[in-house]
Amino acid sequence: MDTKGAWRSLAWLLGTWAVTRTVLLLFVFRVYAFPGPDVTSDVSVIYRGWYEVLQQGTFPLDDVTWQYPPAAALAVLSPAVLPFLSYAHGFYVLACLADAVVLALLVYAAGRPERSARGAWVWVAGVPLLGPTVYARYDVMVTAVAVAALLAGARRPRVMGALTAFGALLKVWPALLLVGAVRRRAWAAAAVTAAGVALLFAVSMPGAFAFLTFQRDRGTEVESLGALVFHVARHFGWQGQVLLNYGSIEFLGPHVDEVSTAALALTGAAFGWLLLWRLRAARFAPHTLADAALTAVLLFTVTSRVISPQYLVWLVGLAAVCLAHRASRMGPPALLVVLASFVTVLEFPLGFSHVVLSDWYGVTLLAVRNGLLVAATVTAGRRLWHATVPRSADTPFPPRAARQEETPVSP
């Protein structure tokens, strides 16, 4: 592309981001009301309550809805850096800033010959499809850390490892970014950073790891894949309940434990598949790190007992990093994730009352959204496997020298 064309494309990208994000801010600032339940109450009520407790130097020890690792306290406390704004307004501004950081990272990455602007467009287009929920949760901040880690990737393994560990201490799932890391320095940096930050919180604030016991009696959240069993079963006389439990709307009643156990078993199977892939994989290109991260997070999302709308923010961010690499084969899964994001906003908040009632409109929306995520997961897994695992059954594990030769990353 010539220089003039490149600048025109960048102008369209930034203009689209500015317009769509202005609309999101107008919704979360309540200038205009977005249809459906108020998604901003999590910030103005729940986060604000945690903020007041955390300011006293302790974690919410008696609040079972606090289900986050210790560094999440930094996200909840972050509006304190904007004392001239109310807590909620400060949070929304910082969420928008995190969104801008992701865009800046993707635009900067697109300047290299082996990179593409497709990733930036996935982020710009995918995020607003989720509606104001994006800015009313701290997941966009975690996604910014994850995107930075993946873009540091093979060129800066220590930076990648440190950022991954910090992201994991914000919301656990970024730990999956390491599944495709081939440099020991990335793993070492992650271990050192995780241990150091965790120790700092453990000695400075009581209850840093109380969250580990707060999800013991969870049910099956109404938007998860397993929940479809009970949505359909309600039409045939199932006698369970839909209640607010552990901070989300969940099914509770007969056979919920069995479905939740099955979800955990599927998560274990997903981990087993990832381990098998890692043992068999022999071709590691620069984009493999991002491709593996998207596949891993998709696997653990669809098998989870909970699929909250904000989880799609993670997937859009990871899909964007994949498509920032010209050689990535994750185009179809990325498209499916973007489509799932659009169906998600139809399901929550627009159609959430239908989902809670399990009427056929709500069940259909949920089945389509979850079906798109399952299709994205299967497609991503197949493409990752075929791109990295040798087809010859005679040499499933090539010599170490050959594996390093096929890994075009800098030391």
Tab-separated table of N, CA and C in Angstrom, residues 21 24-25 28-29 39-51 54 66 68 71-100 132-143 170-171 310 313:
chain	number	residue	atom	x	y	z
A	21	ARG	N	-16.462	4.374	20.219
A	21	ARG	CA	-16.155	4.491	21.651
A	21	ARG	C	-16.866	5.670	22.281
A	24	LEU	N	-20.183	4.251	23.154
A	24	LEU	CA	-20.102	3.420	24.358
A	24	LEU	C	-20.041	4.288	25.622
A	25	LEU	N	-19.254	5.359	25.573
A	25	LEU	CA	-19.148	6.244	26.740
A	25	LEU	C	-20.472	6.937	27.023
A	28	VAL	N	-22.506	4.332	28.989
A	28	VAL	CA	-22.119	4.057	30.381
A	28	VAL	C	-22.232	5.299	31.259
A	29	PHE	N	-22.102	6.486	30.658
A	29	PHE	CA	-22.307	7.723	31.418
A	29	PHE	C	-23.792	8.038	31.581
A	39	VAL	N	-26.237	-2.275	32.970
A	39	VAL	CA	-24.969	-3.000	33.102
A	39	VAL	C	-23.955	-2.228	33.923
A	40	THR	N	-24.243	-0.961	34.243
A	40	THR	CA	-23.262	-0.138	34.965
A	40	THR	C	-23.324	-0.329	36.474
A	41	SER	N	-24.322	-1.045	36.961
A	41	SER	CA	-24.451	-1.200	38.413
A	41	SER	C	-23.287	-1.982	39.018
A	42	ASP	N	-22.654	-2.839	38.242
A	42	ASP	CA	-21.489	-3.559	38.759
A	42	ASP	C	-20.398	-2.597	39.197
A	43	VAL	N	-20.228	-1.519	38.450
A	43	VAL	CA	-19.207	-0.528	38.789
A	43	VAL	C	-19.686	0.369	39.923
A	44	SER	N	-20.866	0.942	39.752
A	44	SER	CA	-21.345	1.940	40.710
A	44	SER	C	-21.701	1.350	42.070
A	45	VAL	N	-22.032	0.058	42.113
A	45	VAL	CA	-22.427	-0.562	43.376
A	45	VAL	C	-21.383	-1.579	43.859
A	46	ILE	N	-21.139	-2.622	43.046
A	46	ILE	CA	-20.266	-3.716	43.498
A	46	ILE	C	-18.806	-3.279	43.559
A	47	TYR	N	-18.275	-2.747	42.455
A	47	TYR	CA	-16.878	-2.317	42.452
A	47	TYR	C	-16.648	-1.215	43.484
A	48	ARG	N	-17.611	-0.299	43.568
A	48	ARG	CA	-17.471	0.799	44.527
A	48	ARG	C	-17.410	0.270	45.961
A	49	GLY	N	-18.229	-0.740	46.265
A	49	GLY	CA	-18.185	-1.350	47.592
A	49	GLY	C	-16.847	-2.011	47.869
A	50	TRP	N	-16.325	-2.743	46.887
A	50	TRP	CA	-14.998	-3.349	47.054
A	50	TRP	C	-13.923	-2.281	47.223
A	51	TYR	N	-14.065	-1.189	46.480
A	51	TYR	CA	-13.102	-0.083	46.539
A	51	TYR	C	-12.980	0.444	47.968
A	54	LEU	N	-11.127	-2.215	50.061
A	54	LEU	CA	-9.714	-2.310	49.689
A	54	LEU	C	-8.925	-1.099	50.162
A	66	TRP	N	-16.459	-11.714	45.650
A	66	TRP	CA	-15.073	-11.394	45.311
A	66	TRP	C	-14.392	-12.702	44.903
A	68	TYR	N	-11.679	-12.994	42.555
A	68	TYR	CA	-10.595	-12.584	41.676
A	68	TYR	C	-9.254	-12.671	42.387
A	71	ALA	N	-4.220	-9.146	42.301
A	71	ALA	CA	-3.926	-7.940	41.521
A	71	ALA	C	-5.179	-7.270	40.979
A	72	ALA	N	-6.316	-7.958	41.033
A	72	ALA	CA	-7.573	-7.327	40.633
A	72	ALA	C	-7.862	-6.104	41.490
A	73	ALA	N	-7.292	-6.087	42.694
A	73	ALA	CA	-7.468	-4.917	43.565
A	73	ALA	C	-6.964	-3.643	42.887
A	74	LEU	N	-5.924	-3.768	42.064
A	74	LEU	CA	-5.378	-2.584	41.390
A	74	LEU	C	-6.390	-2.015	40.399
A	75	ALA	N	-7.098	-2.889	39.694
A	75	ALA	CA	-8.124	-2.425	38.751
A	75	ALA	C	-9.276	-1.755	39.486
A	76	VAL	N	-9.694	-2.355	40.597
A	76	VAL	CA	-10.808	-1.791	41.365
A	76	VAL	C	-10.409	-0.454	41.993
A	77	LEU	N	-9.168	-0.332	42.412
A	77	LEU	CA	-8.688	0.906	43.041
A	77	LEU	C	-8.287	1.975	42.037
A	78	SER	N	-8.165	1.608	40.762
A	78	SER	CA	-7.605	2.515	39.756
A	78	SER	C	-8.303	3.863	39.630
A	79	PRO	N	-9.635	3.986	39.818
A	79	PRO	CA	-10.245	5.308	39.698
A	79	PRO	C	-9.710	6.340	40.687
A	80	ALA	N	-8.979	5.891	41.695
A	80	ALA	CA	-8.396	6.840	42.652
A	80	ALA	C	-7.399	7.781	41.980
A	81	VAL	N	-6.868	7.388	40.799
A	81	VAL	CA	-5.917	8.263	40.101
A	81	VAL	C	-6.629	9.420	39.406
A	82	LEU	N	-7.968	9.387	39.403
A	82	LEU	CA	-8.763	10.469	38.795
A	82	LEU	C	-9.703	11.035	39.865
A	83	PRO	N	-9.152	11.691	40.892
A	83	PRO	CA	-9.979	12.140	42.025
A	83	PRO	C	-11.007	13.205	41.653
A	84	PHE	N	-10.841	13.856	40.512
A	84	PHE	CA	-11.778	14.901	40.083
A	84	PHE	C	-13.035	14.315	39.446
A	85	LEU	N	-13.092	12.972	39.289
A	85	LEU	CA	-14.271	12.306	38.749
A	85	LEU	C	-14.889	11.413	39.814
A	86	SER	N	-16.162	11.121	39.668
A	86	SER	CA	-16.778	10.138	40.552
A	86	SER	C	-16.136	8.783	40.302
A	87	TYR	N	-16.342	7.847	41.244
A	87	TYR	CA	-15.718	6.539	41.085
A	87	TYR	C	-16.112	5.897	39.764
A	88	ALA	N	-17.413	5.854	39.476
A	88	ALA	CA	-17.887	5.180	38.272
A	88	ALA	C	-17.363	5.861	37.017
A	89	HIS	N	-17.436	7.177	36.968
A	89	HIS	CA	-16.978	7.891	35.782
A	89	HIS	C	-15.473	7.715	35.568
A	90	GLY	N	-14.717	7.715	36.657
A	90	GLY	CA	-13.276	7.471	36.547
A	90	GLY	C	-12.982	6.094	36.006
A	91	PHE	N	-13.763	5.103	36.453
A	91	PHE	CA	-13.563	3.734	35.973
A	91	PHE	C	-13.828	3.648	34.479
A	92	TYR	N	-14.901	4.268	34.002
A	92	TYR	CA	-15.225	4.200	32.581
A	92	TYR	C	-14.152	4.866	31.728
A	93	VAL	N	-13.624	5.977	32.208
A	93	VAL	CA	-12.559	6.664	31.469
A	93	VAL	C	-11.321	5.780	31.376
A	94	LEU	N	-10.974	5.116	32.470
A	94	LEU	CA	-9.797	4.247	32.459
A	94	LEU	C	-10.036	3.008	31.595
A	95	ALA	N	-11.260	2.499	31.573
A	95	ALA	CA	-11.568	1.373	30.690
A	95	ALA	C	-11.413	1.783	29.231
A	96	CYS	N	-11.873	2.992	28.903
A	96	CYS	CA	-11.712	3.499	27.538
A	96	CYS	C	-10.234	3.694	27.206
A	97	LEU	N	-9.461	4.141	28.197
A	97	LEU	CA	-8.022	4.302	27.989
A	97	LEU	C	-7.360	2.957	27.712
A	98	ALA	N	-7.768	1.914	28.433
A	98	ALA	CA	-7.232	0.574	28.176
A	98	ALA	C	-7.582	0.122	26.769
A	99	ASP	N	-8.791	0.407	26.340
A	99	ASP	CA	-9.222	0.112	24.972
A	99	ASP	C	-8.302	0.811	23.974
A	100	ALA	N	-8.002	2.083	24.229
A	100	ALA	CA	-7.118	2.851	23.337
A	100	ALA	C	-5.711	2.270	23.315
A	132	PRO	N	-22.258	-1.610	26.002
A	132	PRO	CA	-21.609	-0.902	27.120
A	132	PRO	C	-21.016	-1.811	28.185
A	133	THR	N	-21.336	-3.102	28.150
A	133	THR	CA	-20.736	-4.029	29.118
A	133	THR	C	-19.215	-3.965	29.082
A	134	VAL	N	-18.644	-3.661	27.921
A	134	VAL	CA	-17.190	-3.616	27.772
A	134	VAL	C	-16.555	-2.648	28.758
A	135	TYR	N	-17.158	-1.476	28.921
A	135	TYR	CA	-16.582	-0.468	29.803
A	135	TYR	C	-17.091	-0.574	31.237
A	136	ALA	N	-18.042	-1.462	31.480
A	136	ALA	CA	-18.606	-1.620	32.808
A	136	ALA	C	-18.049	-2.839	33.539
A	137	ARG	N	-16.939	-3.369	33.060
A	137	ARG	CA	-16.215	-4.465	33.708
A	137	ARG	C	-14.722	-4.180	33.546
A	138	TYR	N	-13.884	-4.790	34.367
A	138	TYR	CA	-12.456	-4.488	34.246
A	138	TYR	C	-11.734	-5.419	33.270
A	139	ASP	N	-12.479	-6.252	32.549
A	139	ASP	CA	-11.874	-7.209	31.626
A	139	ASP	C	-11.103	-6.552	30.489
A	140	VAL	N	-11.519	-5.370	30.060
A	140	VAL	CA	-10.784	-4.694	28.987
A	140	VAL	C	-9.386	-4.315	29.454
A	141	MET	N	-9.220	-4.046	30.742
A	141	MET	CA	-7.892	-3.740	31.290
A	141	MET	C	-7.010	-4.989	31.272
A	142	VAL	N	-7.590	-6.107	31.661
A	142	VAL	CA	-6.841	-7.371	31.633
A	142	VAL	C	-6.462	-7.719	30.197
A	143	THR	N	-7.385	-7.502	29.278
A	143	THR	CA	-7.120	-7.805	27.866
A	143	THR	C	-5.975	-6.953	27.339
A	170	LEU	N	-4.317	-10.703	37.683
A	170	LEU	CA	-5.481	-9.835	37.537
A	170	LEU	C	-6.758	-10.651	37.359
A	171	LYS	N	-6.683	-11.703	36.498
A	171	LYS	CA	-7.892	-12.504	36.264
A	171	LYS	C	-7.600	-13.894	35.726
A	310	GLN	N	-18.630	-10.434	29.264
A	310	GLN	CA	-17.318	-9.793	29.197
A	310	GLN	C	-16.198	-10.752	28.804
A	313	VAL	N	-14.690	-10.141	25.452
A	313	VAL	CA	-13.642	-9.116	25.296
A	313	VAL	C	-12.279	-9.780	25.182
